PDB file of C-alpha atoms and ligand atoms in Angstrom:
ATOM      1  CA  MET D   1     171.391  39.307 116.320  1.00 55.00           C
ATOM      2  CA  LYS D   2     169.589  36.747 114.162  1.00 58.00           C
ATOM      3  CA  ARG D   3     166.354  37.870 112.569  1.00 59.00           C
ATOM      4  CA  THR D   4     163.316  35.627 112.935  1.00 64.00           C
ATOM      5  CA  MET D   5     161.762  34.636 109.632  1.00 73.00           C
ATOM      6  CA  SER D   6     158.027  35.157 109.278  1.00 91.00           C
ATOM      7  CA  PHE D   7     156.916  33.305 106.191  1.00 95.00           C
ATOM      8  CA  VAL D   8     153.355  33.732 104.971  1.00 95.00           C
ATOM      9  CA  LYS D   9     151.560  31.501 102.455  1.00 97.00           C
ATOM     10  CA  VAL D  10     150.851  33.603  99.360  1.00 97.00           C
ATOM     11  CA  ALA D  11     149.883  31.075  96.701  1.00 97.00           C
ATOM     12  CA  THR D  12     149.942  27.469  95.669  1.00 97.00           C
ATOM     13  CA  ALA D  13     152.565  26.307  93.201  1.00 95.00           C
ATOM     14  CA  GLY D  14     149.762  25.588  90.724  1.00 96.00           C
ATOM     15  CA  GLU D  15     148.829  29.268  90.745  1.00 98.00           C
ATOM     16  CA  VAL D  16     152.322  30.265  89.619  1.00 98.00           C
ATOM     17  CA  PRO D  17     153.368  27.867  86.851  1.00 97.00           C
ATOM     18  CA  ALA D  18     156.827  28.038  85.260  1.00 97.00           C
ATOM     19  CA  GLY D  19     157.324  31.352  83.486  1.00 97.00           C
ATOM     20  CA  ALA D  20     154.477  33.042  85.374  1.00 98.00           C
ATOM     21  CA  MET D  21     154.403  36.065  87.662  1.00 98.00           C
ATOM     22  CA  LYS D  22     151.700  36.638  90.270  1.00 98.00           C
ATOM     23  CA  HIS D  23     150.810  39.759  92.260  1.00 98.00           C
ATOM     24  CA  VAL D  24     150.231  39.078  95.953  1.00 98.00           C
ATOM     25  CA  GLU D  25     149.840  41.328  98.972  1.00 97.00           C
ATOM     26  CA  ILE D  26     150.926  40.745 102.549  1.00 96.00           C
ATOM     27  CA  GLY D  27     149.443  43.617 104.523  1.00 94.00           C
ATOM     28  CA  GLU D  28     150.638  46.790 102.791  1.00 94.00           C
ATOM     29  CA  THR D  29     153.464  45.027 100.967  1.00 95.00           C
ATOM     30  CA  GLU D  30     152.904  44.318  97.257  1.00 97.00           C
ATOM     31  CA  ILE D  31     154.976  41.416  96.017  1.00 98.00           C
ATOM     32  CA  CYS D  32     155.515  39.748  92.650  1.00 98.00           C
ATOM     33  CA  VAL D  33     156.021  35.989  92.982  1.00 98.00           C
ATOM     34  CA  VAL D  34     157.840  34.475  90.008  1.00 98.00           C
ATOM     35  CA  ASN D  35     158.480  30.913  88.904  1.00 98.00           C
ATOM     36  CA  VAL D  36     161.623  30.515  86.791  1.00 98.00           C
ATOM     37  CA  ASN D  37     161.747  26.867  85.722  1.00 97.00           C
ATOM     38  CA  GLY D  38     160.619  25.642  89.154  1.00 96.00           C
ATOM     39  CA  THR D  39     162.666  28.101  91.232  1.00 97.00           C
ATOM     40  CA  PHE D  40     160.543  30.699  92.976  1.00 98.00           C
ATOM     41  CA  TYR D  41     161.525  34.349  93.533  1.00 98.00           C
ATOM     42  CA  ALA D  42     159.775  37.241  95.257  1.00 98.00           C
ATOM     43  CA  ILE D  43     160.412  40.863  94.309  1.00 98.00           C
ATOM     44  CA  GLY D  44     158.546  44.071  95.124  1.00 98.00           C
ATOM     45  CA  ASP D  45     155.583  44.606  92.820  1.00 98.00           C
ATOM     46  CA  ARG D  46     155.752  48.393  92.620  1.00 98.00           C
ATOM     47  CA  CYS D  47     158.355  49.335  90.042  1.00 98.00           C
ATOM     48  CA  GLY D  48     161.297  51.367  91.367  1.00 97.00           C
ATOM     49  CA  HIS D  49     160.547  53.975  88.683  1.00 95.00           C
ATOM     50  CA  GLU D  50     156.865  54.934  88.797  1.00 94.00           C
ATOM     51  CA  ASN D  51     155.204  52.089  90.694  1.00 97.00           C
ATOM     52  CA  ALA D  52     153.758  50.023  87.838  1.00 98.00           C
ATOM     53  CA  ARG D  53     153.160  46.373  88.681  1.00 98.00           C
ATOM     54  CA  LEU D  54     156.138  44.311  87.546  1.00 98.00           C
ATOM     55  CA  SER D  55     153.888  41.239  87.634  1.00 98.00           C
ATOM     56  CA  ARG D  56     152.130  42.655  84.544  1.00 98.00           C
ATOM     57  CA  GLY D  57     155.421  42.922  82.685  1.00 98.00           C
ATOM     58  CA  SER D  58     157.465  40.240  80.972  1.00 98.00           C
ATOM     59  CA  LEU D  59     160.029  37.707  82.070  1.00 98.00           C
ATOM     60  CA  THR D  60     163.260  36.599  80.398  1.00 98.00           C
ATOM     61  CA  GLY D  61     165.261  34.205  82.534  1.00 97.00           C
ATOM     62  CA  THR D  62     165.640  35.982  85.877  1.00 98.00           C
ATOM     63  CA  ILE D  63     165.092  39.435  84.390  1.00 98.00           C
ATOM     64  CA  VAL D  64     161.689  41.062  84.754  1.00 98.00           C
ATOM     65  CA  THR D  65     160.756  43.954  82.472  1.00 98.00           C
ATOM     66  CA  CYS D  66     158.336  46.619  83.668  1.00 98.00           C
ATOM     67  CA  PRO D  67     155.220  47.003  81.491  1.00 97.00           C
ATOM     68  CA  MET D  68     155.284  50.803  81.685  1.00 94.00           C
ATOM     69  CA  HIS D  69     158.756  52.046  80.620  1.00 93.00           C
ATOM     70  CA  ALA D  70     160.665  48.775  80.254  1.00 95.00           C
ATOM     71  CA  SER D  71     163.025  49.082  83.227  1.00 97.00           C
ATOM     72  CA  GLN D  72     164.622  45.703  83.859  1.00 98.00           C
ATOM     73  CA  PHE D  73     165.337  44.211  87.279  1.00 98.00           C
ATOM     74  CA  ASP D  74     167.241  41.084  88.281  1.00 98.00           C
ATOM     75  CA  LEU D  75     165.068  38.813  90.410  1.00 98.00           C
ATOM     76  CA  THR D  76     168.077  37.387  92.220  1.00 97.00           C
ATOM     77  CA  SER D  77     169.312  40.739  93.529  1.00 97.00           C
ATOM     78  CA  GLY D  78     166.557  43.304  92.894  1.00 98.00           C
ATOM     79  CA  LYS D  79     169.144  45.406  91.027  1.00 98.00           C
ATOM     80  CA  LEU D  80     168.108  47.722  88.214  1.00 98.00           C
ATOM     81  CA  MET D  81     169.768  46.346  85.084  1.00 98.00           C
ATOM     82  CA  SER D  82     168.549  48.852  82.477  1.00 96.00           C
ATOM     83  CA  GLY D  83     165.957  51.495  81.709  1.00 89.00           C
ATOM     84  CA  PRO D  84     163.658  53.187  81.921  1.00 93.00           C
ATOM     85  CA  VAL D  85     162.965  53.782  78.222  1.00 90.00           C
ATOM     86  CA  LEU D  86     161.289  57.176  77.937  1.00 84.00           C
ATOM     87  CA  GLU D  87     161.101  57.833  74.204  1.00 77.00           C
ATOM     88  CA  LEU D  88     158.145  56.405  72.320  1.00 74.00           C
ATOM     89  CA  GLU D  89     159.374  54.562  69.247  1.00 76.00           C
ATOM     90  CA  GLY D  90     157.477  55.442  66.097  1.00 78.00           C
ATOM     91  CA  LEU D  91     155.781  58.487  67.620  1.00 74.00           C
ATOM     92  CA  LYS D  92     156.351  60.688  64.566  1.00 74.00           C
ATOM     93  CA  GLU D  93     155.043  58.007  62.211  1.00 81.00           C
ATOM     94  CA  MET D  94     151.844  57.719  64.266  1.00 82.00           C
ATOM     95  CA  PHE D  95     150.941  61.244  63.283  1.00 82.00           C
ATOM     96  CA  THR D  96     151.702  60.980  59.581  1.00 83.00           C
ATOM     97  CA  GLY D  97     148.963  62.808  57.719  1.00 86.00           C
ATOM     98  CA  CYS D  98     148.036  65.014  60.676  1.00 86.00           C
ATOM     99  CA  PRO D  99     148.290  68.797  60.337  1.00 88.00           C
ATOM    100  CA  GLU D 100     151.755  70.169  61.208  1.00 88.00           C
ATOM    101  CA  LYS D 101     150.331  72.088  64.165  1.00 90.00           C
ATOM    102  CA  VAL D 102     148.999  68.832  65.704  1.00 88.00           C
ATOM    103  CA  LYS D 103     152.335  67.059  65.135  1.00 85.00           C
ATOM    104  CA  GLU D 104     154.195  69.955  66.718  1.00 88.00           C
ATOM    105  CA  LYS D 105     151.924  70.147  69.797  1.00 89.00           C
ATOM    106  CA  VAL D 106     151.905  66.385  70.381  1.00 87.00           C
ATOM    107  CA  GLY D 107     155.696  66.295  69.950  1.00 85.00           C
ATOM    108  CA  GLN D 108     156.089  69.109  72.489  1.00 89.00           C
ATOM    109  CA  MET D 109     153.763  67.365  74.935  1.00 90.00           C
ATOM    110  CA  PHE D 110     155.652  64.066  74.800  1.00 86.00           C
ATOM    111  CA  ALA D 111     159.022  65.827  74.959  1.00 87.00           C
ATOM    112  CA  GLY D 112     157.849  67.664  78.088  1.00 90.00           C
ATOM    113  CA  ILE D 113     156.706  64.441  79.725  1.00 87.00           C
ATOM    114  CA  ALA D 114     160.017  62.745  78.885  1.00 85.00           C
ATOM    115  CA  ASP D 115     161.949  65.724  80.326  1.00 88.00           C
ATOM    116  CA  GLU D 116     160.089  65.389  83.632  1.00 89.00           C
ATOM    117  CA  GLN D 117     160.487  61.619  83.701  1.00 86.00           C
ATOM    118  CA  ARG D 118     164.250  61.899  83.196  1.00 87.00           C
ATOM    119  CA  LEU D 119     164.401  63.602  86.607  1.00 92.00           C
ATOM    120  CA  ILE D 120     162.714  60.662  88.343  1.00 93.00           C
ATOM    121  CA  LYS D 121     165.208  58.255  89.884  1.00 95.00           C
ATOM    122  CA  THR D 122     164.725  54.543  89.385  1.00 96.00           C
ATOM    123  CA  TYR D 123     165.538  52.474  92.447  1.00 97.00           C
ATOM    124  CA  ASP D 124     166.598  48.885  92.924  1.00 98.00           C
ATOM    125  CA  MET D 125     163.755  46.641  94.039  1.00 97.00           C
ATOM    126  CA  PRO D 126     163.370  44.858  97.365  1.00 97.00           C
ATOM    127  CA  ILE D 127     163.530  41.101  97.171  1.00 97.00           C
ATOM    128  CA  TYR D 128     162.126  38.679  99.713  1.00 97.00           C
ATOM    129  CA  PRO D 129     162.916  35.187 100.960  1.00 96.00           C
ATOM    130  CA  VAL D 130     160.616  32.651  99.327  1.00 96.00           C
ATOM    131  CA  LYS D 131     160.217  28.925  99.808  1.00 95.00           C
ATOM    132  CA  LYS D 132     158.004  26.072  98.716  1.00 96.00           C
ATOM    133  CA  GLU D 133     156.493  23.725 101.285  1.00 96.00           C
ATOM    134  CA  GLY D 134     154.534  20.940  99.673  1.00 96.00           C
ATOM    135  CA  SER D 135     152.324  22.723  97.179  1.00 96.00           C
ATOM    136  CA  ASP D 136     152.405  26.041  99.068  1.00 97.00           C
ATOM    137  CA  ILE D 137     154.539  29.087  98.203  1.00 97.00           C
ATOM    138  CA  LEU D 138     155.570  31.126 101.222  1.00 97.00           C
ATOM    139  CA  VAL D 139     157.195  34.565 101.358  1.00 97.00           C
ATOM    140  CA  ASP D 140     158.796  36.454 104.240  1.00 96.00           C
ATOM    141  CA  PRO D 141     157.748  40.094 103.666  1.00 94.00           C
ATOM    142  CA  LYS D 142     160.159  41.421 106.273  1.00 89.00           C
ATOM    143  CA  GLY D 143     163.529  40.543 104.887  1.00 74.00           C
ATOM    144  CA  THR D 144     165.987  40.002 102.111  1.00 70.00           C
ATOM    145  CA  PRO D 145     167.080  36.423 101.329  1.00 61.00           C
TER     146      PRO D 145
HETATM  147  S1  LIG I 201     157.032  52.446  86.010  1.00 76.89           S
HETATM  148 FE1  LIG I 201     158.392  50.822  85.646  1.00 76.89          FE
HETATM  149  S2  LIG I 201     159.810  51.613  84.224  1.00 76.89           S
HETATM  150 FE2  LIG I 201     158.472  53.268  84.611  1.00 76.89          FE
END
C-alpha cells in the first residue's frame, strides 16, 4: 500500500539560509529543518539521548551535533554516529584553589551524574521528507523519506 504524503509548509527558504538549522513544530512533532548548501533536511528536534534541541547545536556537513552532550547524528539517515560525551573536560582544573573537600564533593556529584547518564540509551533520530516549492520549505511529519 502506498502512503499518502502530507507536506506542511514550515518555513521560507530565506528563514533557513545555508548552514542554518531551524526549530519548527507540526502539531506535537518537533522538527529541525537544516540547509546544507541548498539541500534541505528534516530531522527530529528532540535529541535521542535526553531531548535537547538539535537545532541549537552545530552543523558540520550533514552531521548535526547536540548542544548538550555532543551526540552526533547523520541528517541523511537519522543514525547516531557518535556520543554522547559524558565527562566534562577540564573539570578538575575548574576547581583549582578550592578546598579539597569541595573538590571531592563536586567530583563525586559529577561522577554520580555520569554514572546515571551512562545507563540512558541514545536512539537514532527520525527523519522526514522535505521539499522546496518556490520559496517555501515543506515537511511531511508522518514519514521517512
Ligand atoms: S541530550 Fe543530546 S547528547 Fe545528551
